[in-house]
mmCIF file of C-alpha atoms (C1' of nucleotides) in Angstrom:
data_model
loop_
_atom_site.group_PDB
_atom_site.id
_atom_site.type_symbol
_atom_site.label_atom_id
_atom_site.label_comp_id
_atom_site.label_asym_id
_atom_site.label_seq_id
_atom_site.Cartn_x
_atom_site.Cartn_y
_atom_site.Cartn_z
ATOM 1 C CA MET A 1 -87.577 -22.394 -65.219
ATOM 2 C CA ASP A 2 -90.031 -22.666 -67.875
ATOM 3 C CA ALA A 3 -88.586 -20.431 -70.127
ATOM 4 C CA SER A 4 -85.407 -22.590 -70.043
ATOM 5 C CA TRP A 5 -87.905 -25.339 -70.717
ATOM 6 C CA GLU A 6 -89.197 -23.341 -73.610
ATOM 7 C CA VAL A 7 -86.271 -22.771 -75.123
ATOM 8 C CA ALA A 8 -85.181 -26.709 -74.920
ATOM 9 C CA ARG A 9 -88.396 -27.648 -76.437
ATOM 10 C CA GLU A 10 -87.474 -25.246 -79.360
ATOM 11 C CA LEU A 11 -84.256 -25.496 -80.304
ATOM 12 C CA GLY A 12 -83.437 -28.732 -78.480
ATOM 13 C CA LEU A 13 -81.749 -29.448 -75.333
ATOM 14 C CA ASN A 14 -78.358 -28.943 -76.321
ATOM 15 C CA GLN A 15 -79.136 -25.622 -78.072
ATOM 16 C CA LEU A 16 -80.323 -23.956 -75.076
ATOM 17 C CA THR A 17 -78.044 -20.639 -74.432
ATOM 18 C CA LEU A 18 -78.481 -18.157 -71.654
ATOM 19 C CA ARG A 19 -79.084 -15.388 -74.499
ATOM 20 C CA ASP A 20 -82.480 -17.396 -75.293
ATOM 21 C CA VAL A 21 -83.670 -18.083 -72.072
ATOM 22 C CA ALA A 22 -82.468 -14.508 -70.515
ATOM 23 C CA ALA A 23 -84.397 -12.799 -73.512
ATOM 24 C CA ARG A 24 -87.561 -14.890 -72.672
ATOM 25 C CA VAL A 25 -88.012 -13.755 -69.038
ATOM 26 C CA GLY A 26 -86.876 -9.927 -70.355
ATOM 27 C CA MET A 27 -83.588 -10.262 -69.198
ATOM 28 C CA GLN A 28 -79.867 -9.950 -70.361
ATOM 29 C CA ALA A 29 -77.868 -12.818 -70.195
ATOM 30 C CA PRO A 30 -75.308 -11.858 -67.202
ATOM 31 C CA SER A 31 -77.873 -11.587 -64.790
ATOM 32 C CA LEU A 32 -78.891 -15.346 -64.879
ATOM 33 C CA TYR A 33 -75.873 -15.862 -62.832
ATOM 34 C CA THR A 34 -77.770 -13.860 -60.006
ATOM 35 C CA HIS A 35 -79.761 -17.015 -60.264
ATOM 36 C CA PHE A 36 -77.400 -19.895 -61.238
ATOM 37 C CA ASP A 37 -74.080 -20.551 -61.126
ATOM 38 C CA SER A 38 -73.675 -21.666 -64.269
ATOM 39 C CA LYS A 39 -75.343 -23.194 -67.621
ATOM 40 C CA LEU A 40 -74.875 -26.537 -65.943
ATOM 41 C CA ALA A 41 -76.532 -25.492 -62.899
ATOM 42 C CA ILE A 42 -79.754 -24.646 -64.889
ATOM 43 C CA TYR A 43 -79.418 -28.208 -66.315
ATOM 44 C CA ASP A 44 -79.333 -29.355 -62.797
ATOM 45 C CA ALA A 45 -82.078 -27.907 -61.704
ATOM 46 C CA MET A 46 -84.075 -28.786 -64.447
ATOM 47 C CA PHE A 47 -83.136 -32.604 -64.269
ATOM 48 C CA ALA A 48 -84.223 -32.042 -60.481
ATOM 49 C CA GLN A 49 -87.750 -30.466 -60.993
ATOM 50 C CA ALA A 50 -88.802 -32.766 -63.826
ATOM 51 C CA TRP A 51 -88.160 -35.930 -61.441
ATOM 52 C CA ALA A 52 -89.826 -33.732 -58.754
ATOM 53 C CA ASP A 53 -92.479 -32.930 -61.267
ATOM 54 C CA TYR A 54 -93.067 -36.530 -61.721
ATOM 55 C CA GLU A 55 -92.812 -37.730 -58.408
ATOM 56 C CA GLU A 56 -95.978 -35.537 -57.592
ATOM 57 C CA THR A 57 -97.959 -37.091 -60.012
ATOM 58 C CA LEU A 58 -97.284 -40.379 -58.234
ATOM 59 C CA PRO A 59 -100.169 -40.071 -55.502
ATOM 60 C CA GLY A 60 -102.853 -39.203 -58.041
ATOM 61 C CA LEU A 61 -101.791 -42.499 -60.058
ATOM 62 C CA ASP A 62 -101.383 -44.469 -57.256
ATOM 63 C CA ALA A 63 -105.051 -43.405 -55.880
ATOM 64 C CA THR A 64 -106.603 -45.213 -59.804
ATOM 65 C CA LEU A 65 -104.649 -48.431 -59.538
ATOM 66 C CA PRO A 66 -106.735 -51.535 -58.841
ATOM 67 C CA ALA A 67 -105.775 -53.578 -56.305
ATOM 68 C CA ASP A 68 -107.383 -56.910 -57.464
ATOM 69 C CA ASN A 69 -105.948 -56.568 -61.318
ATOM 70 C CA PRO A 70 -102.201 -56.391 -60.899
ATOM 71 C CA ARG A 71 -101.867 -57.118 -64.702
ATOM 72 C CA GLU A 72 -104.267 -53.523 -65.549
ATOM 73 C CA ALA A 73 -102.136 -52.328 -62.606
ATOM 74 C CA ALA A 74 -98.921 -52.804 -64.376
ATOM 75 C CA TYR A 75 -100.064 -51.594 -67.597
ATOM 76 C CA LEU A 76 -101.646 -47.884 -65.696
ATOM 77 C CA ILE A 77 -97.858 -47.764 -64.204
ATOM 78 C CA GLY A 78 -95.965 -48.457 -67.193
ATOM 79 C CA ARG A 79 -98.376 -46.425 -69.682
ATOM 80 C CA HIS A 80 -97.680 -43.113 -66.823
ATOM 81 C CA PHE A 81 -94.504 -42.841 -67.138
ATOM 82 C CA TYR A 82 -94.548 -43.767 -70.476
ATOM 83 C CA ASP A 83 -96.941 -40.433 -71.226
ATOM 84 C CA TYR A 84 -94.332 -38.218 -69.261
ATOM 85 C CA ALA A 85 -91.551 -39.215 -70.877
ATOM 86 C CA ALA A 86 -92.655 -39.424 -74.370
ATOM 87 C CA GLY A 87 -94.605 -36.113 -74.414
ATOM 88 C CA ASP A 88 -91.542 -34.199 -73.880
ATOM 89 C CA LEU A 89 -88.393 -35.049 -75.949
ATOM 90 C CA PRO A 90 -86.002 -32.792 -74.231
ATOM 91 C CA ARG A 91 -87.366 -33.970 -71.022
ATOM 92 C CA HIS A 92 -86.607 -37.163 -71.667
ATOM 93 C CA GLN A 93 -83.366 -36.653 -72.801
ATOM 94 C CA LEU A 94 -82.344 -34.665 -69.739
ATOM 95 C CA MET A 95 -84.436 -37.387 -67.125
ATOM 96 C CA ASN A 96 -83.019 -40.549 -68.747
ATOM 97 C CA GLN A 97 -80.365 -39.800 -71.245
ATOM 98 C CA ARG A 98 -76.734 -38.197 -71.147
ATOM 99 C CA ILE A 99 -76.437 -35.937 -74.125
ATOM 100 C CA ILE A 100 -75.471 -32.635 -72.120
ATOM 101 C CA PRO A 101 -71.511 -32.949 -72.713
ATOM 102 C CA GLY A 102 -70.066 -32.540 -68.818
ATOM 103 C CA PHE A 103 -73.451 -32.619 -67.143
ATOM 104 C CA GLU A 104 -73.669 -34.868 -64.328
ATOM 105 C CA PRO A 105 -76.847 -34.175 -61.363
ATOM 106 C CA THR A 106 -75.538 -33.436 -57.970
ATOM 107 C CA ALA A 107 -76.892 -35.761 -55.373
ATOM 108 C CA ASP A 108 -79.642 -33.252 -54.360
ATOM 109 C CA SER A 109 -81.039 -33.143 -57.954
ATOM 110 C CA TYR A 110 -80.587 -36.921 -58.129
ATOM 111 C CA ALA A 111 -82.439 -37.498 -55.046
ATOM 112 C CA PRO A 112 -86.077 -37.578 -56.288
ATOM 113 C CA SER A 113 -85.310 -39.815 -59.524
ATOM 114 C CA LEU A 114 -83.735 -42.821 -56.922
ATOM 115 C CA ARG A 115 -87.171 -42.259 -54.775
ATOM 116 C CA VAL A 116 -89.241 -42.452 -58.073
ATOM 117 C CA PHE A 117 -87.612 -45.718 -59.040
ATOM 118 C CA GLU A 118 -87.481 -47.224 -55.879
ATOM 119 C CA HIS A 119 -91.068 -46.795 -55.293
ATOM 120 C CA ALA A 120 -91.553 -48.541 -58.602
ATOM 121 C CA ARG A 121 -89.468 -51.140 -57.887
ATOM 122 C CA VAL A 122 -91.560 -52.154 -54.903
ATOM 123 C CA GLN A 123 -94.839 -51.512 -56.401
ATOM 124 C CA ILE A 124 -93.934 -53.523 -59.228
ATOM 125 C CA CYS A 125 -92.471 -56.494 -57.460
ATOM 126 C CA ALA A 126 -95.655 -56.181 -55.034
ATOM 127 C CA LEU A 127 -98.208 -57.173 -58.407
ATOM 128 C CA GLY A 128 -96.875 -60.888 -57.740
ATOM 129 C CA ASP A 129 -93.821 -62.719 -58.362
ATOM 130 C CA VAL A 130 -91.614 -60.603 -59.569
ATOM 131 C CA ASP A 131 -87.871 -60.666 -59.075
ATOM 132 C CA ASP A 132 -85.155 -58.069 -60.054
ATOM 133 C CA ASP A 133 -84.846 -59.119 -63.514
ATOM 134 C CA HIS A 134 -88.656 -58.820 -64.461
ATOM 135 C CA PHE A 135 -88.362 -55.347 -62.736
ATOM 136 C CA ASP A 136 -85.272 -54.568 -65.260
ATOM 137 C CA LEU A 137 -87.365 -56.181 -68.538
ATOM 138 C CA PHE A 138 -90.342 -54.115 -67.321
ATOM 139 C CA VAL A 139 -88.298 -50.920 -67.452
ATOM 140 C CA VAL A 140 -86.651 -51.742 -70.644
ATOM 141 C CA LEU A 141 -90.054 -52.183 -72.246
ATOM 142 C CA ILE A 142 -91.084 -49.037 -71.028
ATOM 143 C CA ALA A 143 -87.972 -47.083 -71.883
ATOM 144 C CA GLY A 144 -87.488 -48.830 -75.101
ATOM 145 C CA LEU A 145 -91.078 -47.963 -76.597
ATOM 146 C CA ILE A 146 -90.495 -44.386 -75.449
ATOM 147 C CA ASN A 147 -87.119 -44.160 -77.272
ATOM 148 C CA GLN A 148 -89.246 -45.832 -80.498
ATOM 149 C CA HIS A 149 -91.212 -43.319 -80.137
ATOM 150 C CA HIS A 150 -89.258 -40.429 -80.043
ATOM 151 C CA ALA A 151 -87.015 -41.652 -83.014
ATOM 152 C CA ASN A 152 -89.784 -42.989 -85.289
ATOM 153 C CA ASP A 153 -92.981 -41.655 -84.539
ATOM 154 C CA PRO A 154 -92.924 -38.734 -82.657
ATOM 155 C CA ASP A 155 -95.929 -37.065 -83.515
ATOM 156 C CA GLY A 156 -98.029 -40.148 -83.270
ATOM 157 C CA THR A 157 -99.529 -43.152 -81.086
ATOM 158 C CA ARG A 158 -97.685 -45.654 -82.919
ATOM 159 C CA TYR A 159 -95.538 -46.970 -79.693
ATOM 160 C CA ALA A 160 -98.743 -45.719 -77.309
ATOM 161 C CA GLN A 161 -100.580 -48.316 -78.732
ATOM 162 C CA LEU A 162 -97.970 -51.078 -78.648
ATOM 163 C CA LEU A 163 -97.649 -50.115 -75.036
ATOM 164 C CA ARG A 164 -100.552 -52.477 -74.282
ATOM 165 C CA ARG A 165 -99.570 -55.563 -75.932
ATOM 166 C CA ALA A 166 -95.943 -54.911 -74.610
ATOM 167 C CA LEU A 167 -97.145 -54.776 -70.815
ATOM 168 C CA ALA A 168 -99.227 -57.957 -71.749
ATOM 169 C CA MET A 169 -96.367 -59.766 -72.892
ATOM 170 C CA TRP A 170 -94.665 -58.829 -69.689
ATOM 171 C CA SER A 171 -97.463 -60.014 -67.698
ATOM 172 C CA ASP A 172 -97.450 -63.230 -69.182
ATOM 173 C CA SER A 173 -94.131 -63.556 -68.538
ATOM 174 C CA VAL A 174 -94.637 -62.652 -64.839
ATOM 175 C CA GLY A 175 -97.640 -65.047 -64.617
ATOM 176 C CA LEU A 176 -99.858 -62.411 -63.259
ATOM 177 C CA PRO A 177 -103.212 -63.255 -63.557
ATOM 178 C CA SER A 178 -105.896 -61.139 -65.493
ATOM 179 C CA THR A 179 -108.428 -60.961 -63.427
ATOM 180 C CA PRO A 180 -109.052 -60.910 -59.844
ATOM 181 C CA ALA A 181 -108.499 -64.371 -57.979
ATOM 182 C CA PRO A 182 -111.182 -66.161 -56.557
ATOM 183 C CA ARG A 183 -112.653 -65.677 -53.732
ATOM 184 C CA SER A 184 -111.709 -68.651 -51.194
ATOM 185 C CA SER A 185 -110.757 -71.601 -53.302
ATOM 186 C CA SER A 186 -107.317 -72.764 -54.306
ATOM 187 C CA SER A 187 -105.402 -69.565 -55.389
ATOM 188 C CA ARG A 188 -103.196 -71.667 -58.090
ATOM 189 C CA LYS A 189 -104.772 -70.570 -61.560
ATOM 190 C CA ALA A 190 -103.869 -70.453 -65.332
ATOM 191 C CA PRO A 191 -103.254 -67.131 -67.009
ATOM 192 C CA SER A 192 -106.613 -67.003 -69.206
ATOM 193 C CA ARG A 193 -104.484 -66.236 -72.548
ATOM 194 C CA MET B 1 -63.374 -41.667 -91.151
ATOM 195 C CA ASP B 2 -61.214 -43.816 -88.509
ATOM 196 C CA ALA B 3 -60.045 -40.291 -87.294
ATOM 197 C CA SER B 4 -63.774 -39.166 -86.631
ATOM 198 C CA TRP B 5 -64.738 -42.156 -85.040
ATOM 199 C CA GLU B 6 -62.022 -41.953 -82.770
ATOM 200 C CA VAL B 7 -62.693 -38.230 -81.793
ATOM 201 C CA ALA B 8 -66.412 -39.346 -81.332
ATOM 202 C CA ARG B 9 -65.478 -41.560 -79.227
ATOM 203 C CA GLU B 10 -62.790 -39.977 -77.023
ATOM 204 C CA LEU B 11 -64.784 -36.759 -76.744
ATOM 205 C CA GLY B 12 -68.487 -37.352 -77.607
ATOM 206 C CA LEU B 13 -70.272 -37.674 -81.130
ATOM 207 C CA ASN B 14 -71.260 -34.228 -80.476
ATOM 208 C CA GLN B 15 -67.892 -32.874 -79.373
ATOM 209 C CA LEU B 16 -66.551 -33.510 -82.852
ATOM 210 C CA THR B 17 -64.795 -30.954 -84.249
ATOM 211 C CA LEU B 18 -63.036 -30.293 -88.061
ATOM 212 C CA ARG B 19 -60.096 -29.373 -86.247
ATOM 213 C CA ASP B 20 -59.705 -32.662 -83.753
ATOM 214 C CA VAL B 21 -60.371 -34.830 -87.035
ATOM 215 C CA ALA B 22 -57.660 -33.257 -88.952
ATOM 216 C CA ALA B 23 -55.143 -33.417 -86.223
ATOM 217 C CA ARG B 24 -55.567 -37.010 -86.086
ATOM 218 C CA VAL B 25 -54.725 -37.421 -89.711
ATOM 219 C CA GLY B 26 -51.851 -35.252 -90.014
ATOM 220 C CA MET B 27 -53.560 -32.360 -91.736
ATOM 221 C CA GLN B 28 -55.027 -28.849 -91.159
ATOM 222 C CA ALA B 29 -58.785 -28.255 -90.618
ATOM 223 C CA PRO B 30 -59.561 -26.414 -93.893
ATOM 224 C CA SER B 31 -57.984 -29.201 -95.855
ATOM 225 C CA LEU B 32 -61.276 -31.827 -95.163
ATOM 226 C CA TYR B 33 -63.080 -29.405 -97.267
ATOM 227 C CA THR B 34 -61.560 -30.730 -100.205
ATOM 228 C CA HIS B 35 -63.182 -34.282 -99.041
ATOM 229 C CA PHE B 36 -66.437 -33.447 -97.262
ATOM 230 C CA ASP B 37 -68.718 -30.393 -97.940
ATOM 231 C CA SER B 38 -69.737 -29.932 -94.725
ATOM 232 C CA LYS B 39 -69.653 -31.054 -90.803
ATOM 233 C CA LEU B 40 -72.846 -32.483 -91.320
ATOM 234 C CA ALA B 41 -71.277 -34.171 -94.568
ATOM 235 C CA ILE B 42 -69.019 -35.733 -92.162
ATOM 236 C CA TYR B 43 -71.460 -37.203 -90.017
ATOM 237 C CA ASP B 44 -73.550 -38.076 -92.455
ATOM 238 C CA ALA B 45 -70.850 -40.529 -94.432
ATOM 239 C CA MET B 46 -70.255 -41.959 -90.605
ATOM 240 C CA PHE B 47 -74.060 -42.857 -90.456
ATOM 241 C CA ALA B 48 -73.744 -44.584 -93.995
ATOM 242 C CA GLN B 49 -70.609 -46.300 -92.550
ATOM 243 C CA ALA B 50 -71.900 -47.548 -89.443
ATOM 244 C CA TRP B 51 -75.473 -49.314 -91.188
ATOM 245 C CA ALA B 52 -72.965 -50.427 -94.151
ATOM 246 C CA ASP B 53 -70.739 -52.242 -91.640
ATOM 247 C CA TYR B 54 -73.456 -53.579 -89.989
ATOM 248 C CA GLU B 55 -74.888 -54.758 -92.825
ATOM 249 C CA GLU B 56 -71.773 -56.605 -94.180
ATOM 250 C CA THR B 57 -71.816 -58.854 -91.069
ATOM 251 C CA LEU B 58 -75.195 -60.191 -91.442
ATOM 252 C CA PRO B 59 -74.165 -63.114 -94.394
ATOM 253 C CA GLY B 60 -71.662 -64.126 -91.299
ATOM 254 C CA LEU B 61 -74.718 -63.991 -89.129
ATOM 255 C CA ASP B 62 -76.799 -65.771 -91.070
ATOM 256 C CA ALA B 63 -74.902 -68.910 -91.799
ATOM 257 C CA THR B 64 -75.000 -69.605 -88.055
ATOM 258 C CA LEU B 65 -78.710 -69.336 -87.695
ATOM 259 C CA PRO B 66 -80.210 -72.668 -87.195
ATOM 260 C CA ALA B 67 -82.992 -73.713 -89.346
ATOM 261 C CA ASP B 68 -85.123 -75.943 -86.665
ATOM 262 C CA ASN B 69 -84.667 -73.837 -83.662
ATOM 263 C CA PRO B 70 -86.720 -70.602 -84.317
ATOM 264 C CA ARG B 71 -86.079 -69.431 -80.514
ATOM 265 C CA GLU B 72 -82.633 -69.384 -80.799
ATOM 266 C CA ALA B 73 -82.388 -67.996 -84.102
ATOM 267 C CA ALA B 74 -84.325 -65.182 -82.520
ATOM 268 C CA TYR B 75 -81.896 -64.525 -79.798
ATOM 269 C CA LEU B 76 -79.167 -64.704 -82.248
ATOM 270 C CA ILE B 77 -80.441 -62.028 -84.440
ATOM 271 C CA GLY B 78 -81.350 -59.808 -81.601
ATOM 272 C CA ARG B 79 -77.826 -60.694 -79.633
ATOM 273 C CA HIS B 80 -76.115 -59.609 -82.997
ATOM 274 C CA PHE B 81 -77.570 -56.042 -83.280
ATOM 275 C CA TYR B 82 -77.189 -55.781 -79.298
ATOM 276 C CA ASP B 83 -73.407 -56.693 -79.445
ATOM 277 C CA TYR B 84 -73.266 -54.212 -82.509
ATOM 278 C CA ALA B 85 -74.628 -51.429 -80.862
ATOM 279 C CA ALA B 86 -73.886 -51.947 -77.127
ATOM 280 C CA GLY B 87 -70.267 -51.926 -78.138
ATOM 281 C CA ASP B 88 -70.095 -48.348 -79.203
ATOM 282 C CA LEU B 89 -71.841 -45.541 -78.054
ATOM 283 C CA PRO B 90 -71.238 -42.366 -80.672
ATOM 284 C CA ARG B 91 -72.174 -45.011 -83.351
ATOM 285 C CA HIS B 92 -75.411 -46.361 -81.689
ATOM 286 C CA GLN B 93 -76.377 -42.289 -80.798
ATOM 287 C CA LEU B 94 -75.803 -41.828 -84.625
ATOM 288 C CA MET B 95 -77.319 -44.655 -85.862
ATOM 289 C CA ASN B 96 -80.750 -44.981 -83.859
ATOM 290 C CA GLN B 97 -81.128 -41.567 -81.943
ATOM 291 C CA ARG B 98 -81.202 -38.300 -83.277
ATOM 292 C CA ILE B 99 -78.758 -36.317 -80.883
ATOM 293 C CA ILE B 100 -76.696 -34.205 -83.581
ATOM 294 C CA PRO B 101 -78.738 -30.773 -84.296
ATOM 295 C CA GLY B 102 -79.713 -30.361 -87.881
ATOM 296 C CA PHE B 103 -78.891 -33.690 -88.682
ATOM 297 C CA GLU B 104 -80.618 -35.911 -90.954
ATOM 298 C CA PRO B 105 -79.013 -38.796 -93.411
ATOM 299 C CA THR B 106 -79.132 -38.370 -97.037
ATOM 300 C CA ALA B 107 -81.068 -40.790 -99.165
ATOM 301 C CA ASP B 108 -78.254 -42.792 -100.082
ATOM 302 C CA SER B 109 -76.665 -42.883 -96.480
ATOM 303 C CA TYR B 110 -79.972 -44.214 -95.273
ATOM 304 C CA ALA B 111 -80.576 -46.749 -97.831
ATOM 305 C CA PRO B 112 -78.374 -49.599 -96.075
ATOM 306 C CA SER B 113 -80.520 -48.776 -92.710
ATOM 307 C CA LEU B 114 -83.624 -49.768 -94.542
ATOM 308 C CA ARG B 115 -82.138 -53.052 -96.620
ATOM 309 C CA VAL B 116 -80.869 -54.047 -92.655
ATOM 310 C CA PHE B 117 -84.380 -53.413 -91.063
ATOM 311 C CA GLU B 118 -85.801 -55.315 -94.063
ATOM 312 C CA HIS B 119 -83.950 -58.240 -93.944
ATOM 313 C CA ALA B 120 -84.419 -58.264 -90.211
ATOM 314 C CA ARG B 121 -88.105 -58.010 -90.856
ATOM 315 C CA VAL B 122 -88.395 -60.874 -93.176
ATOM 316 C CA GLN B 123 -86.625 -62.666 -90.965
ATOM 317 C CA ILE B 124 -88.095 -62.269 -88.151
ATOM 318 C CA CYS B 125 -91.405 -62.821 -89.471
ATOM 319 C CA ALA B 126 -90.314 -66.348 -91.041
ATOM 320 C CA LEU B 127 -89.556 -67.787 -87.718
ATOM 321 C CA GLY B 128 -93.309 -68.699 -86.675
ATOM 322 C CA ASP B 129 -96.503 -66.762 -86.568
ATOM 323 C CA VAL B 130 -94.835 -63.452 -86.303
ATOM 324 C CA ASP B 131 -96.978 -60.186 -86.981
ATOM 325 C CA ASP B 132 -96.067 -56.502 -87.708
ATOM 326 C CA ASP B 133 -96.422 -55.704 -83.856
ATOM 327 C CA HIS B 134 -94.387 -58.622 -82.741
ATOM 328 C CA PHE B 135 -91.628 -57.358 -85.054
ATOM 329 C CA ASP B 136 -92.101 -54.001 -83.778
ATOM 330 C CA LEU B 137 -91.879 -55.343 -80.161
ATOM 331 C CA PHE B 138 -89.154 -57.665 -81.288
ATOM 332 C CA VAL B 139 -87.079 -54.099 -81.760
ATOM 333 C CA VAL B 140 -88.118 -52.083 -78.799
ATOM 334 C CA LEU B 141 -86.535 -54.777 -76.380
ATOM 335 C CA ILE B 142 -83.322 -54.825 -78.252
ATOM 336 C CA ALA B 143 -83.655 -50.813 -78.689
ATOM 337 C CA GLY B 144 -84.362 -50.712 -74.805
ATOM 338 C CA LEU B 145 -81.598 -53.064 -73.645
ATOM 339 C CA ILE B 146 -78.930 -51.060 -75.160
ATOM 340 C CA ASN B 147 -79.916 -47.927 -74.240
ATOM 341 C CA GLN B 148 -80.744 -48.952 -70.877
ATOM 342 C CA HIS B 149 -76.626 -50.409 -71.261
ATOM 343 C CA HIS B 150 -75.904 -47.255 -72.288
ATOM 344 C CA ALA B 151 -77.479 -45.164 -69.436
ATOM 345 C CA ASN B 152 -76.857 -47.358 -66.462
ATOM 346 C CA ASP B 153 -74.055 -50.203 -66.742
ATOM 347 C CA PRO B 154 -71.836 -49.293 -69.896
ATOM 348 C CA ASP B 155 -69.088 -51.122 -69.060
ATOM 349 C CA GLY B 156 -71.139 -54.118 -67.768
ATOM 350 C CA THR B 157 -72.725 -56.923 -69.009
ATOM 351 C CA ARG B 158 -76.257 -56.608 -67.061
ATOM 352 C CA TYR B 159 -78.069 -55.557 -69.806
ATOM 353 C CA ALA B 160 -76.415 -58.289 -72.258
ATOM 354 C CA GLN B 161 -77.011 -61.014 -69.697
ATOM 355 C CA LEU B 162 -80.959 -59.682 -69.507
ATOM 356 C CA LEU B 163 -81.146 -60.391 -73.290
ATOM 357 C CA ARG B 164 -81.876 -63.903 -72.871
ATOM 358 C CA ARG B 165 -84.359 -63.763 -70.723
ATOM 359 C CA ALA B 166 -85.732 -60.914 -72.758
ATOM 360 C CA LEU B 167 -86.098 -63.032 -75.894
ATOM 361 C CA ALA B 168 -87.367 -66.032 -74.154
ATOM 362 C CA MET B 169 -90.366 -63.834 -72.850
ATOM 363 C CA TRP B 170 -90.870 -62.486 -76.730
ATOM 364 C CA SER B 171 -90.605 -66.035 -77.889
ATOM 365 C CA ASP B 172 -93.404 -67.225 -75.770
ATOM 366 C CA SER B 173 -95.142 -64.677 -76.521
ATOM 367 C CA VAL B 174 -95.301 -65.153 -80.212
ATOM 368 C CA GLY B 175 -95.555 -68.963 -79.364
ATOM 369 C CA LEU B 176 -92.062 -70.234 -80.817
ATOM 370 C CA PRO B 177 -91.186 -73.976 -79.670
ATOM 371 C CA SER B 178 -87.984 -74.122 -77.771
ATOM 372 C CA THR B 179 -86.937 -77.030 -79.663
ATOM 373 C CA PRO B 180 -87.231 -78.538 -83.300
ATOM 374 C CA ALA B 181 -90.816 -79.806 -84.174
ATOM 375 C CA PRO B 182 -91.821 -83.668 -83.908
ATOM 376 C CA ARG B 183 -90.736 -85.191 -86.976
ATOM 377 C CA SER B 184 -94.538 -86.229 -88.481
ATOM 378 C CA SER B 185 -96.875 -86.060 -85.896
ATOM 379 C CA SER B 186 -99.521 -83.609 -84.783
ATOM 380 C CA SER B 187 -97.668 -80.362 -84.622
ATOM 381 C CA ARG B 188 -99.922 -78.386 -81.743
ATOM 382 C CA LYS B 189 -97.181 -78.671 -78.654
ATOM 383 C CA ALA B 190 -97.023 -76.524 -75.560
ATOM 384 C CA PRO B 191 -93.652 -74.176 -74.752
ATOM 385 C CA SER B 192 -91.178 -76.194 -72.314
ATOM 386 C CA ARG B 193 -91.104 -72.935 -69.653
ATOM 387 C "C1'" DG C 1 -80.588 -7.460 -58.980
ATOM 388 C "C1'" DT C 2 -79.839 -5.956 -63.407
ATOM 389 C "C1'" DC C 3 -77.440 -3.566 -66.479
ATOM 390 C "C1'" DT C 4 -73.298 -2.543 -69.998
ATOM 391 C "C1'" DA C 5 -69.222 -4.075 -71.957
ATOM 392 C "C1'" DT C 6 -65.935 -6.936 -72.789
ATOM 393 C "C1'" DA C 7 -62.766 -10.908 -72.354
ATOM 394 C "C1'" DG C 8 -61.711 -15.259 -73.809
ATOM 395 C "C1'" DT C 9 -62.375 -19.382 -76.159
ATOM 396 C "C1'" DT C 10 -64.320 -21.878 -79.604
ATOM 397 C "C1'" DT C 11 -66.242 -23.324 -83.995
ATOM 398 C "C1'" DG C 12 -67.432 -23.894 -88.758
ATOM 399 C "C1'" DA C 13 -66.268 -22.209 -93.323
ATOM 400 C "C1'" DT C 14 -63.933 -19.369 -97.119
ATOM 401 C "C1'" DA C 15 -60.043 -17.253 -99.741
ATOM 402 C "C1'" DG C 16 -55.978 -17.346 -102.171
ATOM 403 C "C1'" DA C 17 -51.077 -18.667 -102.392
ATOM 404 C "C1'" DC C 18 -48.291 -23.177 -103.613
ATOM 405 C "C1'" DG D 1 -54.689 -31.192 -102.012
ATOM 406 C "C1'" DT D 2 -52.923 -29.298 -98.985
ATOM 407 C "C1'" DC D 3 -51.839 -24.789 -96.746
ATOM 408 C "C1'" DT D 4 -51.713 -20.249 -94.107
ATOM 409 C "C1'" DA D 5 -54.729 -16.406 -92.614
ATOM 410 C "C1'" DT D 6 -58.694 -14.963 -91.175
ATOM 411 C "C1'" DC D 7 -63.896 -14.167 -91.467
ATOM 412 C "C1'" DA D 8 -67.559 -14.095 -88.875
ATOM 413 C "C1'" DA D 9 -69.998 -15.961 -85.275
ATOM 414 C "C1'" DA D 10 -71.511 -17.538 -81.337
ATOM 415 C "C1'" DC D 11 -70.881 -19.156 -76.534
ATOM 416 C "C1'" DT D 12 -69.720 -19.112 -71.114
ATOM 417 C "C1'" DA D 13 -68.297 -15.824 -68.130
ATOM 418 C "C1'" DT D 14 -66.388 -11.889 -65.373
ATOM 419 C "C1'" DA D 15 -65.906 -6.770 -64.026
ATOM 420 C "C1'" DG D 16 -68.114 -3.321 -62.386
ATOM 421 C "C1'" DA D 17 -71.299 0.679 -62.559
ATOM 422 C "C1'" DC D 18 -75.688 1.934 -61.053
#
DNA sequence: GTCTATAGTTTGATAGAC
DNA sequence: GTCTATCAAACTATAGAC
């Protein structure tokens, strides 16, 4: 698996070949068929690994989310996924796009992806008065920033810096307060900006 | 060129082959080399054509933009590009992503793309108090919606419907008024929503 | 489990006749 | 400009020895 990711990063996700992967672990190409049924099975294992690896980072993220600052929490959640996907083009292409002809993840490989999304949906909706469209817009914003990063500024931080402003805009549209709610008095308050 | 687009739409942009293109116009594959230097030259011509075709639609769009309603104008501009890119996956992939190994548009082919972007930038910035980050966010939103459409709902209208809400959010963040400014009195007014 | 050998296919591109 | 013929290379996958 490590060798597969290396080849994908060096030559591109579509340019992955059994020979290259095998050579990188000191084997011949046909020997890989002892471990994978086909080339697409390798892509499938990579897909599952990418989402499972991300899922494993979530407890660490959740521990850092401030319970009393939904606006900052939204930023940290978005930033977490952005960093994961913007830092690795072939991984992002495999996780979030469909550029491998004939590849469709198996149900088992798809499961971690579904869990991650449901976790995020619940988490985002708990931040405030968030409906399904708001959540979709949240995803659209993050995915859009990741795509523009890879397309226009793959080695820079242009879109990472835009992320803060993008999520401020989103938080405004949802009406998230920027600071903790006052201790006891009436809960109605206006956004600060 | 028409045959190339047909093959790309039926088999996928990456699955374009000289044999398929040639067969579709009743020729043999080698004969294409009279008209194109290489396979990448065909992609280059397709890239140029996609952006040039879009550029030609702009006068028609501009004629419909209401001069006294910047919020609606922003929506129409975004919607126009969304419709163009969401309606044709291989065209969108060629225009806005980098999934063809080794392909990089020539300077001549890239020129229409640059003109379109500069036209949009000037137009969007003229709507109100829009800075460069605002314009980047506008592009991120449209591109994000297009990508999510192709990834999650390629045959539906889920993200086309989100577009209105997305651009309302964006217009709010810029501070665009939703209705024409009052005739003569003080220009300060609050957004309606 | 790994190897060698190879089948079987597809592809982009070139040579040269017409 | 188009054709036939073909090259040269690359790839996935299988067969069968060890």
